[in-house]
Coordinates of C-alpha atoms in Angstrom, one line a residue:
X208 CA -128.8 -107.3 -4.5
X209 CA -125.7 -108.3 -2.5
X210 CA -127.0 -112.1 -2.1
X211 CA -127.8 -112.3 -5.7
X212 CA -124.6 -111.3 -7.3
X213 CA -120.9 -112.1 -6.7
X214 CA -117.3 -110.3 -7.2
X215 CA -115.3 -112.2 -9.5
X216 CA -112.0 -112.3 -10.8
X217 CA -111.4 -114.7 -14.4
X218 CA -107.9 -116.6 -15.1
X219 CA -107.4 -113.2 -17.3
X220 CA -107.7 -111.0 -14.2
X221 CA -110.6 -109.0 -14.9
X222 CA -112.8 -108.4 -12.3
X223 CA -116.4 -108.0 -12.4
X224 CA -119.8 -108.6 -10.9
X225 CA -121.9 -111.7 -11.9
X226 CA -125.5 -111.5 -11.3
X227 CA -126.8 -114.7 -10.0
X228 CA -130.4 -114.1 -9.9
X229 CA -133.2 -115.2 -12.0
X230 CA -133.9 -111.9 -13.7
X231 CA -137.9 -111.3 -13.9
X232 CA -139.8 -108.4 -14.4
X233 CA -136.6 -105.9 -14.7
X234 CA -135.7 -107.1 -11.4
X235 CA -133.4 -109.9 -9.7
X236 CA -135.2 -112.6 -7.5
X237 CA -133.9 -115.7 -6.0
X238 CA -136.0 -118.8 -6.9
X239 CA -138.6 -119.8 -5.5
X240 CA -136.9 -123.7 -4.4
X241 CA -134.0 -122.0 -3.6
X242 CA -132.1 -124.7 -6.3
X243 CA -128.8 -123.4 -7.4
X244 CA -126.4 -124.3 -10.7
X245 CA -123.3 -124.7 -10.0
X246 CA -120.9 -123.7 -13.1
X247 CA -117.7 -125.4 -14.0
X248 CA -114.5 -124.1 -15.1
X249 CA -113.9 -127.0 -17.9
X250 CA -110.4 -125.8 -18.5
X251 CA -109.3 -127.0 -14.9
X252 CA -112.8 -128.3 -13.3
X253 CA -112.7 -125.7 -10.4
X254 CA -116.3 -123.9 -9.9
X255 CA -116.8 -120.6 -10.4
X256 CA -120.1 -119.6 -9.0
X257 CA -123.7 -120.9 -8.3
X258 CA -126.4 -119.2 -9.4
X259 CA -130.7 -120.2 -9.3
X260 CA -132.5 -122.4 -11.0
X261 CA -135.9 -121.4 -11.3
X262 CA -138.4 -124.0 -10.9
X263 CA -142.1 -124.5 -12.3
X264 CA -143.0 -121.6 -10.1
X265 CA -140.8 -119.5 -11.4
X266 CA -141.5 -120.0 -15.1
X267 CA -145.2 -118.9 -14.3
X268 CA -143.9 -115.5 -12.9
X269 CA -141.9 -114.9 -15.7
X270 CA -144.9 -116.2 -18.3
X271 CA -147.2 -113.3 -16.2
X272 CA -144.5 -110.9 -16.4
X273 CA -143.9 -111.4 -20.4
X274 CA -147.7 -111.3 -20.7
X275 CA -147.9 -108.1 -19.1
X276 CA -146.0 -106.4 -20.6
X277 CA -147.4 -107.5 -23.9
X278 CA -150.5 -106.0 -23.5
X279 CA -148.7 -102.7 -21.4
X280 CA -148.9 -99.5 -23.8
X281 CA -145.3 -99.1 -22.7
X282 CA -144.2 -101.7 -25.3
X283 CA -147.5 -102.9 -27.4
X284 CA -147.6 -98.8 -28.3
X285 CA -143.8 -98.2 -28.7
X286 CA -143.5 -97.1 -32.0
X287 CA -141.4 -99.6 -34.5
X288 CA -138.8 -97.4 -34.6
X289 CA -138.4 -96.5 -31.0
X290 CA -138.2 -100.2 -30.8
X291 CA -135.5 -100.3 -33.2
X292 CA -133.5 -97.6 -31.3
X293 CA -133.6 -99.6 -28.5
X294 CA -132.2 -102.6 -29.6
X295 CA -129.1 -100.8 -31.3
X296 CA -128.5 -99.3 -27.7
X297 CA -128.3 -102.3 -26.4
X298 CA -125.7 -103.5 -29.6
X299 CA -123.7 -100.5 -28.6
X300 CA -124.0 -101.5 -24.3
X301 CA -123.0 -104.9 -25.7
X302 CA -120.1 -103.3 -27.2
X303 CA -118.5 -101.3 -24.4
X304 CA -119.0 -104.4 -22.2
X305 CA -117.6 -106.6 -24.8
X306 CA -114.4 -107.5 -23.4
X307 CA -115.9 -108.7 -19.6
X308 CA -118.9 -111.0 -21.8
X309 CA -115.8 -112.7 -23.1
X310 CA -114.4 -113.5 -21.0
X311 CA -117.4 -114.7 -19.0
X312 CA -117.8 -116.8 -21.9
X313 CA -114.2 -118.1 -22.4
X314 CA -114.5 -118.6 -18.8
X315 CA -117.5 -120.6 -18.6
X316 CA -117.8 -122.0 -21.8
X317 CA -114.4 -122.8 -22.6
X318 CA -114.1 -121.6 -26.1
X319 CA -111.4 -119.5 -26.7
X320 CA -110.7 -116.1 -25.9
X321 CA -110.2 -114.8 -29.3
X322 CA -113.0 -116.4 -30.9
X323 CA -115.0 -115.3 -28.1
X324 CA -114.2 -111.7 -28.8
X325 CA -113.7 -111.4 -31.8
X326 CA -116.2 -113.6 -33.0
X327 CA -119.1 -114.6 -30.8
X328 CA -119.4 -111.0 -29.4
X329 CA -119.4 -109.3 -33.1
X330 CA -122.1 -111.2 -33.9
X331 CA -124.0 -110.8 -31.1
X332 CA -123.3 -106.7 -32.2
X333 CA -124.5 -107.3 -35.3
X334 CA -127.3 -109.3 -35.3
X335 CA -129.2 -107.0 -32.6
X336 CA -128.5 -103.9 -35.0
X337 CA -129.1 -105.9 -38.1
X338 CA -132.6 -106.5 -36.5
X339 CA -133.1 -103.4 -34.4
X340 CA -133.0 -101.3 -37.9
X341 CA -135.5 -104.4 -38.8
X342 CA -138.1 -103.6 -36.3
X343 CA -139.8 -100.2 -38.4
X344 CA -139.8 -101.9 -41.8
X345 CA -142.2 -105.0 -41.1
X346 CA -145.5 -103.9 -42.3
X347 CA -148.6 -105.4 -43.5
X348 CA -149.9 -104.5 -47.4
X349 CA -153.1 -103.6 -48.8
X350 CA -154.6 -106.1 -51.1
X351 CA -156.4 -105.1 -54.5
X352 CA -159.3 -107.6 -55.2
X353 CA -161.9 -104.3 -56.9
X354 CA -164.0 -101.7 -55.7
X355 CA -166.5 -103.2 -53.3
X356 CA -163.9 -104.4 -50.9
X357 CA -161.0 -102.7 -48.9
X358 CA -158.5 -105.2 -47.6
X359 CA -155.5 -104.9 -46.1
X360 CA -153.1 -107.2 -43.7
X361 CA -151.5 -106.0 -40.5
X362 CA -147.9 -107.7 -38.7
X363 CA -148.1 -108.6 -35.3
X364 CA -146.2 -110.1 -32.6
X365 CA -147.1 -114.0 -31.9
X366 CA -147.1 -113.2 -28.0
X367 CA -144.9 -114.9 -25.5
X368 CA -142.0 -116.2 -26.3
X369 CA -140.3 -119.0 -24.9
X370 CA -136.6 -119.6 -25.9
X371 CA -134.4 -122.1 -25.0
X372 CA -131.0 -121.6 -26.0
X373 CA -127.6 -124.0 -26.1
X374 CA -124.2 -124.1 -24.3
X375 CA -122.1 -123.6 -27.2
X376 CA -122.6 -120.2 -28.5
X377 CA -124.6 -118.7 -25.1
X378 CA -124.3 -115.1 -26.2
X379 CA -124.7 -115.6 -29.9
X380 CA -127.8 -117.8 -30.1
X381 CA -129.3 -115.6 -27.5
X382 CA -129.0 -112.7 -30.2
X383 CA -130.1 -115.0 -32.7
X384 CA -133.6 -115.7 -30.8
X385 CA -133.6 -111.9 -28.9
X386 CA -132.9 -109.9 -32.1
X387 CA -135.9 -111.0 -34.9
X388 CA -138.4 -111.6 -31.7
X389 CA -137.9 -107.7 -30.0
X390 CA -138.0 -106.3 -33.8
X391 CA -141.4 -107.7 -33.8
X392 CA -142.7 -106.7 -30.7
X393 CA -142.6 -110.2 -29.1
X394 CA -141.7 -110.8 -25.4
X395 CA -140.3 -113.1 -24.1
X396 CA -139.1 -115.8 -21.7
X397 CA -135.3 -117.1 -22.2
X398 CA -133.8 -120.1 -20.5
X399 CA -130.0 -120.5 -21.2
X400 CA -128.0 -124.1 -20.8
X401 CA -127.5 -125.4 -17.4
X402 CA -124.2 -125.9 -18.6
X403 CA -123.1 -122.1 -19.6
X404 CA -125.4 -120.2 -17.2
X405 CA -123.6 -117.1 -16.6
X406 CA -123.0 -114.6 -20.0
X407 CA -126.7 -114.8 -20.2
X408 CA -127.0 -112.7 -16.8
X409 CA -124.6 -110.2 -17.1
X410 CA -126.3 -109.1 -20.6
X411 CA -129.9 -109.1 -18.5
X412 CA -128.5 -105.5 -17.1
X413 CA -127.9 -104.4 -20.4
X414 CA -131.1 -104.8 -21.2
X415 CA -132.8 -103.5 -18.5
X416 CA -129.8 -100.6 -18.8
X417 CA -131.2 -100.1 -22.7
X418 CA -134.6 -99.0 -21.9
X419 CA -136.4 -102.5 -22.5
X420 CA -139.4 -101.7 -20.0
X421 CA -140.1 -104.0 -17.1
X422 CA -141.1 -108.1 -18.4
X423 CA -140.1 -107.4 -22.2
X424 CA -137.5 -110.0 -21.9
X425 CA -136.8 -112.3 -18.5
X426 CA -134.2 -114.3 -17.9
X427 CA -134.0 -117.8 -16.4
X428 CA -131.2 -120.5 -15.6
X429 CA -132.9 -124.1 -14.7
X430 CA -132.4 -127.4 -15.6
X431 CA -134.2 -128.9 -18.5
X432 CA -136.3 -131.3 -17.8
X433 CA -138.1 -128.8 -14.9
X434 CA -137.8 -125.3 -16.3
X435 CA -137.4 -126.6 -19.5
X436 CA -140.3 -128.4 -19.8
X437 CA -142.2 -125.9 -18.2
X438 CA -141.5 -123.3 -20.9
X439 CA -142.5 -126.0 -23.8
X440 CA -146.0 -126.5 -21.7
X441 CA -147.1 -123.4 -20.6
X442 CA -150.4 -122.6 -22.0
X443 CA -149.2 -118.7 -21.4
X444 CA -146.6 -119.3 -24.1
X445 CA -147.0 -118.8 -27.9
X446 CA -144.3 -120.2 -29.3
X447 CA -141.1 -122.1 -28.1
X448 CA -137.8 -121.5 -30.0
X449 CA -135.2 -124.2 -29.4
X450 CA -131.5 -124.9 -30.1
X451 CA -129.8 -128.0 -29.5
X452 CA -130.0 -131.7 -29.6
X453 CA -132.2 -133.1 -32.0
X454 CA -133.7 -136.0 -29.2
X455 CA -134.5 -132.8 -27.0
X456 CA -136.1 -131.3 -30.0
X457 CA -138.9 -134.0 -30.9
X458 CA -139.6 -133.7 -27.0
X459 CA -140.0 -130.2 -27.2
X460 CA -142.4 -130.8 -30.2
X461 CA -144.3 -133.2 -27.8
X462 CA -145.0 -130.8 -25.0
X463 CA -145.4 -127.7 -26.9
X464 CA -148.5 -129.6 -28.6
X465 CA -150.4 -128.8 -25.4
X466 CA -151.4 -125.9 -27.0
X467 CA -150.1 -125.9 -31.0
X468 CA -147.5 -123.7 -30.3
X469 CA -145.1 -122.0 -32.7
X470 CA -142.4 -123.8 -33.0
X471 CA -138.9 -123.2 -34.3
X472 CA -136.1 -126.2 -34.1
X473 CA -132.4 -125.8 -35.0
X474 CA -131.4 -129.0 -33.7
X475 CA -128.4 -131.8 -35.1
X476 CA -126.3 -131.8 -37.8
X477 CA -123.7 -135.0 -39.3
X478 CA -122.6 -132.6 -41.9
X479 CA -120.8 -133.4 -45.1
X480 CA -118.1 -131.8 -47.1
X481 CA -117.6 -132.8 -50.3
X482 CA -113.8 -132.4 -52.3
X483 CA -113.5 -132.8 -55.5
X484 CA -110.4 -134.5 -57.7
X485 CA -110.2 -130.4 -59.1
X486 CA -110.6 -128.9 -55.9
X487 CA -108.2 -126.1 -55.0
X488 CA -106.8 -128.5 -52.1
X489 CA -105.1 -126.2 -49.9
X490 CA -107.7 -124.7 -49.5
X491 CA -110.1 -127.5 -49.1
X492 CA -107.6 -128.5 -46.2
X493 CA -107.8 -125.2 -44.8
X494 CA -111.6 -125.0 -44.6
X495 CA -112.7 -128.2 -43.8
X496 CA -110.0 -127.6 -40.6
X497 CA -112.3 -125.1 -39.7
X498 CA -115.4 -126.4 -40.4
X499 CA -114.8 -129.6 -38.3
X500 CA -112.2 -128.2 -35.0
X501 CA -112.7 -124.5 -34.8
X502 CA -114.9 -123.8 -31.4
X503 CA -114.0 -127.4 -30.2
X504 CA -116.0 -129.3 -32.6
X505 CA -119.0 -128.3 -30.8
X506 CA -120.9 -126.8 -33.6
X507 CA -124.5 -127.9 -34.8
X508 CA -123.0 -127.4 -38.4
X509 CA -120.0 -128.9 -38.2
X510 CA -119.0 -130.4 -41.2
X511 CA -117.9 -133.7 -39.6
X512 CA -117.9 -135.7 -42.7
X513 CA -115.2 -135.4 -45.3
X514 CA -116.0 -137.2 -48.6
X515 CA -113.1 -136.5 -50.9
X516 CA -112.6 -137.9 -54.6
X517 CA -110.6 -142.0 -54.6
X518 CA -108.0 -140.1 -56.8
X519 CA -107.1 -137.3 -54.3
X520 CA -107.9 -139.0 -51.0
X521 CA -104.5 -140.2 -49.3
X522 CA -102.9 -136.6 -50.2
X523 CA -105.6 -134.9 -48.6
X524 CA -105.3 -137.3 -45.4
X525 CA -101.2 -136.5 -45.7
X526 CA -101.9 -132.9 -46.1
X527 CA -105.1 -132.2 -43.5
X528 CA -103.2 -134.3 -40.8
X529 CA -100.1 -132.0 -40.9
X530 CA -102.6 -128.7 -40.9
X531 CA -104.6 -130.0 -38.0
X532 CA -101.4 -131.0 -36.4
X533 CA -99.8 -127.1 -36.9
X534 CA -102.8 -125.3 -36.2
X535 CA -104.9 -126.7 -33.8
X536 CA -103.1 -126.2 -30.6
X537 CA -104.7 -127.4 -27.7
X538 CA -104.5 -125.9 -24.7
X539 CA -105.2 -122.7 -22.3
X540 CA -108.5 -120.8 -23.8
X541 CA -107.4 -117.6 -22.6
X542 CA -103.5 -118.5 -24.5
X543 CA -103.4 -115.9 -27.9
X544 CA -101.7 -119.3 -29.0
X545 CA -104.2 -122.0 -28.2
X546 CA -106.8 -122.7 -31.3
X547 CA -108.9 -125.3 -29.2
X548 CA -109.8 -125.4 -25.4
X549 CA -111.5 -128.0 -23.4
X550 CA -115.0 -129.5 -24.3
X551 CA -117.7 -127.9 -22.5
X552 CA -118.6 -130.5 -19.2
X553 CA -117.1 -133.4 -18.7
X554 CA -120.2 -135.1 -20.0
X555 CA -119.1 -134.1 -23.4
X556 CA -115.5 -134.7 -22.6
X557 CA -116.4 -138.6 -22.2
X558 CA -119.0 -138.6 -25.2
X559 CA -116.2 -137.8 -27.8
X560 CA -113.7 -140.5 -26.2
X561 CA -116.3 -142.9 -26.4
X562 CA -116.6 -142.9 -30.4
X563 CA -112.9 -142.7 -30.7
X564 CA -113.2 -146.1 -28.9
X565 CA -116.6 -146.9 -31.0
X566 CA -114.3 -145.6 -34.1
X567 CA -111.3 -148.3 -33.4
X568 CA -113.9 -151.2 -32.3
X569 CA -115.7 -150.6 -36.0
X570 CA -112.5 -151.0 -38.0
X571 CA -111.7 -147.5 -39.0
X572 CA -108.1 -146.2 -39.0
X573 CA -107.1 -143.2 -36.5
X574 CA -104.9 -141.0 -38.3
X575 CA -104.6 -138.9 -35.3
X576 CA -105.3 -138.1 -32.2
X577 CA -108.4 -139.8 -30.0
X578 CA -106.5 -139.1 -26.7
X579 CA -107.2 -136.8 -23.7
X580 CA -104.7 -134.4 -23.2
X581 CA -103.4 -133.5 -19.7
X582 CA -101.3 -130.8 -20.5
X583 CA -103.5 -128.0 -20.1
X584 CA -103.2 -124.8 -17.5
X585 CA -103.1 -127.6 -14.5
X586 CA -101.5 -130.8 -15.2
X587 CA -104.3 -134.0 -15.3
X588 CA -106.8 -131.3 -15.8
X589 CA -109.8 -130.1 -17.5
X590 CA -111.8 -131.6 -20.4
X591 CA -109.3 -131.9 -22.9
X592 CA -108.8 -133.9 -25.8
X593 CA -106.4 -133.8 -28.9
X594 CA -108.1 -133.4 -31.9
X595 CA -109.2 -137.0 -33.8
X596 CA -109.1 -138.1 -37.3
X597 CA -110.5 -141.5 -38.6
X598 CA -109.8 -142.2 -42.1
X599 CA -111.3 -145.8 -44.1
X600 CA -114.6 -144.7 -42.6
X601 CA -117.1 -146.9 -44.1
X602 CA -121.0 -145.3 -44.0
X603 CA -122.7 -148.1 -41.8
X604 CA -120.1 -146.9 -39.4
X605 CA -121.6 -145.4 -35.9
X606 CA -118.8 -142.6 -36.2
X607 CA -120.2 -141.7 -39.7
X608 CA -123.9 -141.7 -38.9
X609 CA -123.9 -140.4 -35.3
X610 CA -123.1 -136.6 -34.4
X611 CA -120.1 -136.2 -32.2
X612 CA -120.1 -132.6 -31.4
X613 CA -116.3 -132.3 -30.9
X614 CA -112.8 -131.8 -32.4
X615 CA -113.6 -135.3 -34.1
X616 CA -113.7 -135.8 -37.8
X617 CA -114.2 -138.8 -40.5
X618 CA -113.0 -139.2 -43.6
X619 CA -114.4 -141.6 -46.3
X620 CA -113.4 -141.9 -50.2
X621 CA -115.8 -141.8 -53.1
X622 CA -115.6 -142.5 -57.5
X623 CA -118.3 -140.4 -58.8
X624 CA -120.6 -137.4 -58.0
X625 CA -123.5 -139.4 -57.8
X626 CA -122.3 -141.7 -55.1
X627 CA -120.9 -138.7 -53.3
X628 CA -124.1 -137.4 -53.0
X629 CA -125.4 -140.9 -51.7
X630 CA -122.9 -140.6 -49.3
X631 CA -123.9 -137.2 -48.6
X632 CA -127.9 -137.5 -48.4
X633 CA -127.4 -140.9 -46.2
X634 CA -128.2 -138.9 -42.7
X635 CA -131.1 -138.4 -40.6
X636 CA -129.7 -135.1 -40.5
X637 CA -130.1 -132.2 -43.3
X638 CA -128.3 -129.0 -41.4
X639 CA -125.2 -128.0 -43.6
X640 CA -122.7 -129.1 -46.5
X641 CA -120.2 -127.8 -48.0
X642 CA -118.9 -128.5 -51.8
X643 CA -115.2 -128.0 -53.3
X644 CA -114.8 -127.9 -56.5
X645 CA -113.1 -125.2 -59.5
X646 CA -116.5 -126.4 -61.8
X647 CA -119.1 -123.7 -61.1
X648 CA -121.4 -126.3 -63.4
X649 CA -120.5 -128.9 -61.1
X650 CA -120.9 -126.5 -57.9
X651 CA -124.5 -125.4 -58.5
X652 CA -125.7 -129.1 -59.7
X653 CA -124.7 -130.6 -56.3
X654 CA -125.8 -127.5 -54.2
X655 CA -129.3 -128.2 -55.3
X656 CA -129.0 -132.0 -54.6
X657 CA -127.8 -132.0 -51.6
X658 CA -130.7 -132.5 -48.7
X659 CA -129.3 -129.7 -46.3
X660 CA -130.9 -126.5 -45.0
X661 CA -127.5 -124.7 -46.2
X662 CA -124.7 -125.4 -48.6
X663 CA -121.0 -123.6 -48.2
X664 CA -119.5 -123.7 -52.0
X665 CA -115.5 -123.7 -51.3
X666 CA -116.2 -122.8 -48.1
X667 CA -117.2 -123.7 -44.3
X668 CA -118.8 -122.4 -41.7
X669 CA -118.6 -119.2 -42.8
X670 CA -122.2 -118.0 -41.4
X671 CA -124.0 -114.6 -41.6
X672 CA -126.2 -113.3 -39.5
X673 CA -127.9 -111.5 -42.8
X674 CA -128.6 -115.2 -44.4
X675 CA -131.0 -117.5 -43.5
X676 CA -129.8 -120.1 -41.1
X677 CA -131.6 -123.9 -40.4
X678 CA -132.2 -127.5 -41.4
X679 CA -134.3 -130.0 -43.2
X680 CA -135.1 -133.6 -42.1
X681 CA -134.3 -133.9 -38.1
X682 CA -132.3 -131.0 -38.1
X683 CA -134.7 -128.5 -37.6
X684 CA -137.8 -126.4 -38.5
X685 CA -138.4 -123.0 -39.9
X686 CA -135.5 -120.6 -40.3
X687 CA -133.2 -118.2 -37.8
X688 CA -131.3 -115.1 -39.2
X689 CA -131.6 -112.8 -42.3
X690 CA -135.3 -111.6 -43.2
X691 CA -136.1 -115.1 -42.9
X692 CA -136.1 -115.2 -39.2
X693 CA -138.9 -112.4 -39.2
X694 CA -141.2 -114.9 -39.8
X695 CA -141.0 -116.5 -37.2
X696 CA -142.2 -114.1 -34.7
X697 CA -144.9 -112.5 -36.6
X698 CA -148.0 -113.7 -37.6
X699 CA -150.5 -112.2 -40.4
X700 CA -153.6 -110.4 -39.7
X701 CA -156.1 -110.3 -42.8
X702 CA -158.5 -107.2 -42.5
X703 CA -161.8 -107.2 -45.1
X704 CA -163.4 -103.6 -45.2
X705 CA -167.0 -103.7 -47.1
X706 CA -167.3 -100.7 -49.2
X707 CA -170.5 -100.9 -49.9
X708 CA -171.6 -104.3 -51.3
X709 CA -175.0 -104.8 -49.8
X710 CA -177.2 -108.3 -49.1

């Protein structure tokens, strides 16, 4: 394995060994092309490592493989709750490596440290135990329709899997797709971001280190539009999950109609958040700072529209622009003082200054912010840019319709609660809102109005891997996370036993 991993040392000093392999069948294999990834370190734009990218070819190993072992009494006969126990190992392996997948992710990602730790990787914990105690209590029913006839439904795993995951929470939306799918007995076929390709390896010899016999779950780096693609057409594929953009999404929904996949979307999100004149405003401030900047802005969920009441509006903008200002410290991921790192690639990096340009050609007013900032662990470095504010943010604006995904937030001002929810429901998108307001009468009225797959009341953000989790509209179909995400890697089997009616 000595030419399919590499010794590394991260900017925190700890050393480790990165896998670099495509990992198929239990086992690390080079692609077939011999194409290799090259990953960037956005917080000073050194590289850090290359590792494969599989190619068509590949894909169809990994599709026999996950097919095998479908059908391979080792895992089609493991009972539920064997199953179940091997999935919390794998929580607890998650656990004692927890500090090294960090920083792999910090690393590679650019997120910081601390959220890294002591956020991405708890949920990551707790979503494969949540679902490894899952995977004994999904069970069929027996159906009473009178004496002649016995009938009864069974739970069983679609198949294949294919899963296609995003660069800004690798480990976490890996759990998200892993977790539900194992619990049912799925297996599976996961291609992380070309962008983030490393976390995704190092948890492959957890897996295999867990018990998860040979082909249950493979593991791929590739580039989209080849290994992507592949996964989305392969007739040996049951269903695709994807995360990400929602223009990659309706081309996933195109190729996976080779063969009427199962589908599941979570893709875009123009979020809004809505404050009320009796809003408790310090907190509103505090919350919508996280629901817009925390993890760099680049969260599908983001709640990157801020509609607050005419009468309140210019003290929130006073009040918001001084907590961004303390709080959101740019800088060093790895700092314990630096709230926001770098923006993934530089791609991104150059997306989010080109609507702070859009935002100041359309008329809007920069509160703050909008600039790159050079000041990072090596001067002139590194995909950096100081959190942005436009206030005066008028609706037909490109800033206000179009999803940023970064530390980039607009601010607009409405009169009543029926034009704020106008405001609100103007989007293409329908992922998550958020409502502040002391009137629980007022709360629940606009909670049910509002066209999003999830409302925070006096909250954002705040997910749960124990709650349902998706969109409406072009943000997404069918629901990740909580009971919810069960059904989407189990299908019904109806069974009619004649007890004697005769023809």
């Amino acid at each position: 394995m000595s030419d399919l991993s590499v010794e590394l040392t991260a900017p925190n000093g700890r050393k480790y060994t990165q896998p670099t392999g495509l990992f198929i069948n239990n086992e690390w294999v080079k692609s077939s092309s011999g194409t290799k990834i090259t990953s960037i370190n956005p917080t000073d734009e050194t590289e850090i490592t290359s590792v494969y990218a599989a190619s068509v070819e590949d894909v169809d190993k990994a599709v026999a493989a996950a097919r095998k072992a479908l059908k391979d009494p080792s895992w089609r006969d493991m009972a539920p709750t064997d199953r179940g126990n091997m999935m919390i190992k794998l929580s607890d392996l998650v656990a004692e490596h927890a500090e090294t997948l960090a920083t792999i992710e910090t690393w590679d990602n650019g997120k910081i440290y601390a959220d890294s730790l002591g956020g991405d990787l708890e949920e990551v914990k707790g979503c494969l135990r949540y679902y490894g105690g899952y995977a004994d209590k999904i069970h069929g029913e027996t159906i009473d329709v009178g004496p002649d006839k016995f009938a009864y439904t069974i739970k069983e795993p679609v198949g294949v899997c294919g899963q296609i995951i995003p660069w800004n929470y690798p480990l976490a939306m890996a759990a998200w797709k892993l977790g539900p799918a194992l619990a049912c007995g799925n297996t599976i076929v996961i291609k992380a971001a070309e962008q983030t390709p490393l976390s995704i390896l190092y948890l492959a010899n957890l897996i295999k280190e867990a018990g998860f016999p040979p082909g249950v779950v493979n593991i791929l780096n590739g580039y989209g539009r080849e290994a992507g693609a592949a996964i989305a057409t392969h007739l040996g594929i049951d269903k695709v999950a994807f995360t990400g953009s929602t223009a990659t999404g309706k081309e996933i929904m195109k190729l996976a109609s080779v063969n009427m996949k199962n589908i599941t979307l979570e893709t875009g999100g123009k979020s809004p958040l809505i404050i009320f004149e009796d809003a408790e405003l310090d907190q509103a401030v505090k919350w919508a700072h996280i629901g817009i900047m925390s993890n760099q802005g680049q969260i599908c969920t983001a709640t990157s529209r801020i509609l607050v009441q005419d009468t309140i509006y210019d003290k929130f903008i006073e009040d918001f622009k001084a907590h961004v200002k303390q709080i959101s410290v740019v800088g060093n991921p790895f700092d314990e003082s630096t709230y926001q790192g770098p923006q993934v690639t530089k791609t991104q990096y150059e997306r989010v200054l080109g609507f702070v340009q859009s935002g100041k050609d359309e008329g809007a007013t920069l509160v703050s912010g909008g600039e790159q900032f050079t000041s990072g662990p090596k001067s002139g470095k590194g995909f950096f840019i100081t959190p942005t504010i436009f206030s005066d943010v008028k609706p037909t604006m490109k800033i206000y319709r179009e999803e940023v995904f970064g530390p980039f937030v607009v601010i607009a001002s409405f009169k009543t609660e029926e034009e704020a929810l106008e405001m609100a429901n103007d989007t293409t998108y329908g992922l998550g809102s958020a409502v502040f307001t002391q009137n629980l009468q007022r709360a629940h009225r606009v909670a049910k109005r509002i066209e999003a797959g999830m409302v925070w009341i006096n909250s954002s953000n705040d997910s749960d891997f124990r709650i349902p989790f998706g969109g409406v509209k072009q943000s997404g179909i069918g629901r990740e996370l909580g009971e919810a995400g069960l059904a989407a890697y189990s299908q019904t089997k109806s069974v009619h036993v004649n007890m004697g009616a005769k023809i």
